[in-house]
Amino acid sequence: MKEEAVFELPCNMSIQSIAEIRNIFFDLYRKNSSIIIDCSRSHYYDISALQLLISVRKSAITQGLDVRLSGVTGTLSAALMRAGIPPAQLPDSILINGV
């Protein structure tokens, strides 16, 4: 039976770390039915990191998996705003503790 996994994002979510993190998510998809992405340690997000988080969510939905964010900080909210994605537009189902 698949279980829930918690994945802690690194401090710096930039293009340099995206490929490795994407591979980790693919591995988590195979082994778990639910993934919680802990954003509490991350203090920098570039556009590639935001694209990855959105892609992870969309891929999870198509595979019938649950992916949620926890520890969402003002840093992530500000990065989403810069990218033109107001945090209020994110579905409540993706946030554990709100933005």
XYZ file of N, CA and C in Angstrom:
297
model
N 0.834 -1.187 0.000
C 0.000 0.000 0.000
C 0.879 1.250 0.000
N 0.528 2.219 -0.835
C 1.289 3.457 -0.903
C 0.961 4.327 0.307
N 1.933 5.150 0.697
C 1.777 5.992 1.873
C 1.980 7.452 1.528
N 1.953 8.286 2.565
C 2.193 9.712 2.413
C 3.670 10.004 2.625
N 4.216 10.851 1.765
C 5.621 11.259 1.890
C 5.682 12.753 2.150
N 6.675 13.157 2.918
C 6.939 14.576 3.131
C 8.294 14.873 2.501
N 8.307 15.872 1.612
C 9.546 16.268 0.959
C 9.858 17.707 1.332
N 11.025 17.936 1.907
C 11.442 19.271 2.316
C 12.241 19.921 1.188
N 11.726 21.039 0.695
C 12.424 21.750 -0.365
C 13.731 22.340 0.166
N 14.725 22.456 -0.693
C 15.989 23.073 -0.264
C 15.821 24.579 -0.060
N 16.803 25.189 0.554
C 16.765 26.639 0.821
C 16.675 27.455 -0.452
N 17.379 27.027 -1.483
C 17.453 27.774 -2.725
C 16.775 26.979 -3.834
N 15.592 27.410 -4.218
C 14.855 26.745 -5.290
C 15.115 27.488 -6.593
N 16.169 27.080 -7.274
C 16.538 27.751 -8.523
C 16.765 26.719 -9.612
N 17.040 27.209 -10.785
C 17.227 26.337 -11.940
C 18.336 25.306 -11.706
N 19.320 25.638 -10.875
C 20.415 24.708 -10.607
C 19.944 23.454 -9.866
N 18.864 23.559 -9.107
C 18.412 22.410 -8.314
C 17.188 21.706 -8.899
N 16.594 22.266 -9.926
C 15.316 21.770 -10.431
C 15.377 20.344 -10.972
N 16.372 20.003 -11.770
C 16.436 18.663 -12.363
C 16.503 17.585 -11.282
N 17.319 17.801 -10.282
C 17.431 16.824 -9.198
C 16.119 16.712 -8.425
N 15.503 17.831 -8.135
C 14.238 17.819 -7.384
C 13.141 17.158 -8.210
N 13.101 17.439 -9.498
C 12.106 16.797 -10.372
C 12.246 15.275 -10.327
N 13.470 14.785 -10.371
C 13.693 13.340 -10.303
C 13.234 12.763 -8.966
N 13.443 13.501 -7.908
C 12.976 13.049 -6.588
C 11.459 12.945 -6.584
N 10.779 13.941 -7.176
C 9.319 13.895 -7.234
C 8.832 12.689 -8.032
N 9.464 12.390 -9.158
C 9.067 11.220 -9.939
C 9.199 9.946 -9.108
N 10.254 9.859 -8.328
C 10.435 8.700 -7.451
C 9.351 8.662 -6.375
N 9.026 9.805 -5.807
C 7.968 9.864 -4.785
C 6.615 9.472 -5.370
N 6.339 9.868 -6.627
C 5.089 9.486 -7.296
C 4.915 7.975 -7.330
N 6.004 7.287 -7.642
C 5.918 5.828 -7.780
C 5.656 5.128 -6.443
N 6.106 5.731 -5.362
C 6.072 5.057 -4.063
C 4.985 5.536 -3.114
N 4.309 6.636 -3.425
C 3.390 7.240 -2.475
C 2.093 7.664 -3.131
N 1.032 7.719 -2.339
C -0.254 8.188 -2.842
C -0.483 9.649 -2.499
N 0.310 10.176 -1.571
C 0.167 11.556 -1.146
C 1.555 12.135 -0.862
N 1.773 13.366 -1.309
C 3.056 14.027 -1.094
C 2.801 15.402 -0.480
N 3.445 15.660 0.625
C 3.413 16.982 1.225
C 4.755 17.634 0.931
N 4.711 18.803 0.317
C 5.927 19.546 -0.005
C 6.105 20.616 1.067
N 7.133 20.451 1.879
C 7.419 21.383 2.968
C 8.264 22.535 2.419
N 7.681 23.713 2.388
C 8.333 24.898 1.821
C 8.987 25.781 2.888
N 8.966 25.363 4.128
C 9.356 26.241 5.228
C 10.817 26.674 5.208
N 11.710 25.883 4.646
C 13.142 26.235 4.627
C 13.545 27.054 3.410
N 12.730 27.045 2.384
C 13.093 27.716 1.137
C 12.968 29.228 1.287
N 14.017 29.920 0.884
C 13.992 31.378 0.972
C 14.190 32.042 -0.388
N 14.323 31.245 -1.452
C 14.459 31.802 -2.791
C 13.779 30.867 -3.795
N 12.949 31.454 -4.666
C 12.290 30.717 -5.746
C 12.465 31.504 -7.032
N 13.040 30.874 -8.048
C 13.032 31.537 -9.347
C 11.864 30.956 -10.150
N 11.668 31.467 -11.349
C 10.512 31.064 -12.146
C 10.525 29.569 -12.457
N 11.695 28.982 -12.631
C 11.759 27.543 -12.925
C 11.259 26.729 -11.734
N 11.503 27.199 -10.526
C 11.022 26.505 -9.333
C 9.499 26.565 -9.248
N 8.949 27.716 -9.570
C 7.490 27.852 -9.561
C 6.861 26.961 -10.635
N 7.480 26.931 -11.803
C 6.984 26.062 -12.870
C 7.024 24.601 -12.435
N 8.082 24.223 -11.728
C 8.181 22.852 -11.245
C 7.058 22.540 -10.259
N 6.815 23.420 -9.310
C 5.758 23.175 -8.323
C 4.394 23.047 -8.991
N 4.126 23.896 -9.974
C 2.852 23.819 -10.694
C 2.775 22.530 -11.508
N 3.868 22.176 -12.154
C 3.917 20.946 -12.945
C 3.737 19.705 -12.070
N 4.378 19.709 -10.921
C 4.244 18.579 -9.980
C 2.784 18.409 -9.587
N 2.126 19.495 -9.292
C 0.714 19.445 -8.903
C -0.142 18.894 -10.046
N 0.053 19.408 -11.256
C -0.745 18.956 -12.401
C -0.480 17.488 -12.711
N 0.774 17.079 -12.659
C 1.113 15.670 -12.913
C 0.490 14.762 -11.867
N 0.507 15.205 -10.632
C -0.071 14.406 -9.548
C -1.568 14.208 -9.767
N -2.251 15.260 -10.142
C -3.690 15.168 -10.366
C -4.001 14.154 -11.457
N -3.239 14.188 -12.557
C -3.508 13.257 -13.651
C -3.237 11.811 -13.247
N -2.400 11.621 -12.225
C -2.090 10.270 -11.754
C -2.924 9.872 -10.532
N -3.852 10.727 -10.150
C -4.709 10.423 -9.010
C -4.008 10.552 -7.671
N -2.957 11.355 -7.619
C -2.205 11.544 -6.383
C -2.569 12.882 -5.743
N -2.326 12.974 -4.456
C -2.578 14.186 -3.705
C -1.244 14.867 -3.407
N -1.087 16.118 -3.816
C 0.117 16.889 -3.521
C -0.322 18.191 -2.864
N 0.246 18.464 -1.690
C -0.087 19.688 -0.960
C 1.181 20.383 -0.502
N 1.065 21.688 -0.292
C 2.185 22.495 0.199
C 1.981 22.798 1.677
N 3.050 22.703 2.443
C 3.000 23.136 3.838
C 4.147 24.104 4.081
N 4.046 24.866 5.143
C 5.106 25.807 5.469
C 5.269 26.905 4.449
N 4.174 27.271 3.784
C 4.227 28.312 2.764
C 4.526 29.648 3.447
N 5.548 30.322 2.958
C 5.995 31.579 3.555
C 5.697 32.756 2.631
N 5.985 33.941 3.140
C 5.834 35.139 2.329
C 6.747 35.125 1.117
N 7.878 34.426 1.226
C 8.811 34.335 0.104
C 8.167 33.649 -1.089
N 7.497 32.542 -0.840
C 6.816 31.832 -1.925
C 5.652 32.660 -2.452
N 4.897 33.275 -1.562
C 3.781 34.118 -1.993
C 4.266 35.254 -2.883
N 5.367 35.901 -2.499
C 5.921 36.998 -3.295
C 6.407 36.503 -4.653
N 7.034 35.334 -4.682
C 7.511 34.768 -5.951
C 6.333 34.461 -6.868
N 5.262 33.933 -6.316
C 4.072 33.660 -7.119
C 3.490 34.956 -7.686
N 3.468 35.990 -6.868
C 2.950 37.289 -7.338
C 3.818 37.837 -8.477
N 5.144 37.722 -8.332
C 6.038 38.194 -9.401
C 5.801 37.436 -10.700
N 5.414 36.175 -10.569
C 5.166 35.344 -11.749
C 3.750 35.528 -12.302
N 2.963 36.381 -11.639
C 1.604 36.629 -12.106
C 0.595 35.608 -11.623
N 0.911 34.900 -10.549
C 0.012 33.892 -9.983
C -0.317 34.305 -8.553
N -1.411 35.033 -8.356
C -1.769 35.407 -6.989
C -2.034 34.153 -6.158
N -1.423 34.052 -4.967
C -1.623 32.865 -4.133
C -3.094 32.559 -3.873
N -3.929 33.587 -3.863
C -5.359 33.373 -3.634
C -5.986 32.541 -4.749
N -5.343 32.488 -5.930
C -5.870 31.693 -7.037
C -5.505 30.221 -6.932
N -4.592 29.886 -6.024
C -4.241 28.477 -5.852
C -5.418 27.766 -5.201
N -5.695 26.558 -5.618
C -6.798 25.831 -4.987
C -6.482 25.571 -3.519
N -7.504 25.710 -2.663
C -7.319 25.449 -1.233
C -6.762 24.062 -0.985
N -7.055 23.146 -1.861
C -6.622 21.768 -1.665
C -5.117 21.602 -1.755
N -4.420 22.598 -2.291
C -2.961 22.459 -2.399
C -2.255 23.001 -1.152
N -2.944 23.847 -0.393
C -2.315 24.469 0.773
C -2.748 23.773 2.057
N -1.805 23.511 2.928
C -2.137 22.911 4.213
C -2.411 23.995 5.248
N -1.566 25.013 5.267
C -1.700 26.031 6.306
C -1.925 27.419 5.735
N -2.449 27.503 4.541
C -2.756 28.797 3.945
C -1.514 29.552 3.542
N -1.719 30.696 2.940
C -0.594 31.526 2.490
C -0.553 32.764 3.341
